[in-house]
């Protein structure tokens, strides 16, 4: 959501490759991580937190690293660059 409270969709400009944790790969484990964050006026993720994950803590570090590397198009509200809050993304880990 933007500071004015409107919901804004922000396209992803660049996503780094997902690094599957070696331990999880060796064990044949799959799962997901739901990550919450804000997006700066420049399109960078801020205040990244893990909201939910299965299995617990197995993929948290890899998901957080992925989100840190994502670059979004500059978020705009009525033509002006704004910081967005309450963004959520689920990252799946599948072999």
PDB file of C-alpha atoms in Angstrom:
ATOM      1  CA  UNK A   1       0.000   0.000   0.000  1.00  0.00           C
ATOM      2  CA  UNK A   2       1.122   3.543  -0.684  1.00  0.00           C
ATOM      3  CA  UNK A   3       1.234   6.340   1.924  1.00  0.00           C
ATOM      4  CA  UNK A   4      -2.211   7.445   0.703  1.00  0.00           C
ATOM      5  CA  UNK A   5      -3.567   3.962   1.478  1.00  0.00           C
ATOM      6  CA  UNK A   6      -4.144   2.856  -2.113  1.00  0.00           C
ATOM      7  CA  UNK A   7      -3.052  -0.568  -3.279  1.00  0.00           C
ATOM      8  CA  UNK A   8      -0.238  -0.366  -5.833  1.00  0.00           C
ATOM      9  CA  UNK A   9       1.163  -3.122  -8.065  1.00  0.00           C
ATOM     10  CA  UNK A  10       4.889  -2.844  -8.673  1.00  0.00           C
ATOM     11  CA  UNK A  11       6.510  -4.940 -11.415  1.00  0.00           C
ATOM     12  CA  UNK A  12       9.791  -6.687 -10.687  1.00  0.00           C
ATOM     13  CA  UNK A  13      12.662  -5.293 -12.739  1.00  0.00           C
ATOM     14  CA  UNK A  14      15.350  -7.829 -11.781  1.00  0.00           C
ATOM     15  CA  UNK A  15      15.442 -11.045  -9.761  1.00  0.00           C
ATOM     16  CA  UNK A  16      18.660 -12.820  -8.762  1.00  0.00           C
ATOM     17  CA  UNK A  17      18.835 -16.612  -9.089  1.00  0.00           C
ATOM     18  CA  UNK A  18      17.348 -18.579  -6.200  1.00  0.00           C
ATOM     19  CA  UNK A  19      20.012 -20.491  -4.276  1.00  0.00           C
ATOM     20  CA  UNK A  20      18.580 -23.778  -2.995  1.00  0.00           C
ATOM     21  CA  UNK A  21      20.184 -24.583   0.377  1.00  0.00           C
ATOM     22  CA  UNK A  22      22.635 -27.502   0.022  1.00  0.00           C
ATOM     23  CA  UNK A  23      21.396 -29.195   3.185  1.00  0.00           C
ATOM     24  CA  UNK A  24      17.776 -29.130   1.980  1.00  0.00           C
ATOM     25  CA  UNK A  25      18.837 -30.397  -1.445  1.00  0.00           C
ATOM     26  CA  UNK A  26      20.834 -33.247   0.086  1.00  0.00           C
ATOM     27  CA  UNK A  27      17.856 -34.220   2.257  1.00  0.00           C
ATOM     28  CA  UNK A  28      15.358 -33.870  -0.612  1.00  0.00           C
ATOM     29  CA  UNK A  29      13.319 -31.274   1.294  1.00  0.00           C
ATOM     30  CA  UNK A  30      10.898 -28.885  -0.411  1.00  0.00           C
ATOM     31  CA  UNK A  31       8.946 -26.017   1.104  1.00  0.00           C
ATOM     32  CA  UNK A  32       8.118 -22.328   1.012  1.00  0.00           C
ATOM     33  CA  UNK A  33       8.771 -19.030   2.760  1.00  0.00           C
ATOM     34  CA  UNK A  34       6.327 -16.130   2.968  1.00  0.00           C
ATOM     35  CA  UNK A  35       8.296 -12.896   3.267  1.00  0.00           C
ATOM     36  CA  UNK A  36       6.984  -9.448   4.182  1.00  0.00           C
ATOM     37  CA  UNK A  37       8.786  -6.213   3.338  1.00  0.00           C
ATOM     38  CA  UNK A  38       8.479  -2.587   2.247  1.00  0.00           C
ATOM     39  CA  UNK A  39       9.718  -1.106  -1.044  1.00  0.00           C
ATOM     40  CA  UNK A  40      11.762   2.108  -1.062  1.00  0.00           C
ATOM     41  CA  UNK A  41      11.161   5.007  -3.441  1.00  0.00           C
ATOM     42  CA  UNK A  42      14.114   3.658  -5.434  1.00  0.00           C
ATOM     43  CA  UNK A  43      12.633   0.162  -5.851  1.00  0.00           C
ATOM     44  CA  UNK A  44      14.684  -1.671  -3.212  1.00  0.00           C
ATOM     45  CA  UNK A  45      13.175  -3.989  -0.559  1.00  0.00           C
ATOM     46  CA  UNK A  46      13.419  -2.781   3.064  1.00  0.00           C
ATOM     47  CA  UNK A  47      12.543  -4.205   6.500  1.00  0.00           C
ATOM     48  CA  UNK A  48      12.464  -7.817   5.310  1.00  0.00           C
ATOM     49  CA  UNK A  49      10.871 -10.314   7.703  1.00  0.00           C
ATOM     50  CA  UNK A  50       9.906 -13.963   7.441  1.00  0.00           C
ATOM     51  CA  UNK A  51       6.171 -14.220   8.101  1.00  0.00           C
ATOM     52  CA  UNK A  52       5.797 -17.983   7.661  1.00  0.00           C
ATOM     53  CA  UNK A  53       7.916 -20.887   6.491  1.00  0.00           C
ATOM     54  CA  UNK A  54       7.651 -24.630   5.986  1.00  0.00           C
ATOM     55  CA  UNK A  55       9.689 -26.381   7.167  1.00  0.00           C
ATOM     56  CA  UNK A  56      10.623 -23.862   9.845  1.00  0.00           C
ATOM     57  CA  UNK A  57      13.949 -22.044   9.270  1.00  0.00           C
ATOM     58  CA  UNK A  58      15.109 -24.441   6.500  1.00  0.00           C
ATOM     59  CA  UNK A  59      14.761 -21.870   3.686  1.00  0.00           C
ATOM     60  CA  UNK A  60      14.543 -18.556   5.584  1.00  0.00           C
ATOM     61  CA  UNK A  61      18.086 -17.390   4.837  1.00  0.00           C
ATOM     62  CA  UNK A  62      17.892 -18.246   1.111  1.00  0.00           C
ATOM     63  CA  UNK A  63      14.499 -16.522   0.757  1.00  0.00           C
ATOM     64  CA  UNK A  64      15.688 -13.396   2.555  1.00  0.00           C
ATOM     65  CA  UNK A  65      18.802 -13.241   0.371  1.00  0.00           C
ATOM     66  CA  UNK A  66      16.668 -13.558  -2.763  1.00  0.00           C
ATOM     67  CA  UNK A  67      14.333 -10.736  -1.703  1.00  0.00           C
ATOM     68  CA  UNK A  68      17.302  -8.481  -0.831  1.00  0.00           C
ATOM     69  CA  UNK A  69      18.513  -8.871  -4.418  1.00  0.00           C
ATOM     70  CA  UNK A  70      15.199  -8.121  -6.124  1.00  0.00           C
ATOM     71  CA  UNK A  71      14.829  -4.738  -7.798  1.00  0.00           C
ATOM     72  CA  UNK A  72      11.372  -3.368  -8.441  1.00  0.00           C
ATOM     73  CA  UNK A  73      10.268  -0.680 -10.872  1.00  0.00           C
ATOM     74  CA  UNK A  74      10.055   2.616  -9.018  1.00  0.00           C
ATOM     75  CA  UNK A  75       6.700   2.571  -7.194  1.00  0.00           C
ATOM     76  CA  UNK A  76       4.462   5.486  -8.106  1.00  0.00           C
ATOM     77  CA  UNK A  77       1.219   6.879  -6.788  1.00  0.00           C
ATOM     78  CA  UNK A  78      -0.342   9.599  -8.956  1.00  0.00           C
ATOM     79  CA  UNK A  79       2.915   9.947 -10.890  1.00  0.00           C
ATOM     80  CA  UNK A  80       5.134  10.473  -7.820  1.00  0.00           C
ATOM     81  CA  UNK A  81       7.700   8.006  -6.452  1.00  0.00           C
ATOM     82  CA  UNK A  82       6.561   6.629  -3.093  1.00  0.00           C
ATOM     83  CA  UNK A  83       7.661   4.095  -0.490  1.00  0.00           C
ATOM     84  CA  UNK A  84       5.334   1.119  -0.234  1.00  0.00           C
ATOM     85  CA  UNK A  85       4.561  -0.858   2.909  1.00  0.00           C
ATOM     86  CA  UNK A  86       3.003  -4.230   3.593  1.00  0.00           C
ATOM     87  CA  UNK A  87       4.316  -6.067   0.539  1.00  0.00           C
ATOM     88  CA  UNK A  88       4.156  -9.859   0.764  1.00  0.00           C
ATOM     89  CA  UNK A  89       5.712 -12.562  -1.411  1.00  0.00           C
ATOM     90  CA  UNK A  90       5.754 -16.346  -1.161  1.00  0.00           C
ATOM     91  CA  UNK A  91       8.870 -18.099  -2.438  1.00  0.00           C
ATOM     92  CA  UNK A  92       8.574 -21.798  -3.265  1.00  0.00           C
ATOM     93  CA  UNK A  93      11.467 -24.214  -2.986  1.00  0.00           C
ATOM     94  CA  UNK A  94      10.950 -27.298  -5.147  1.00  0.00           C
ATOM     95  CA  UNK A  95      13.416 -29.859  -6.448  1.00  0.00           C
TER      96      UNK A  95
END
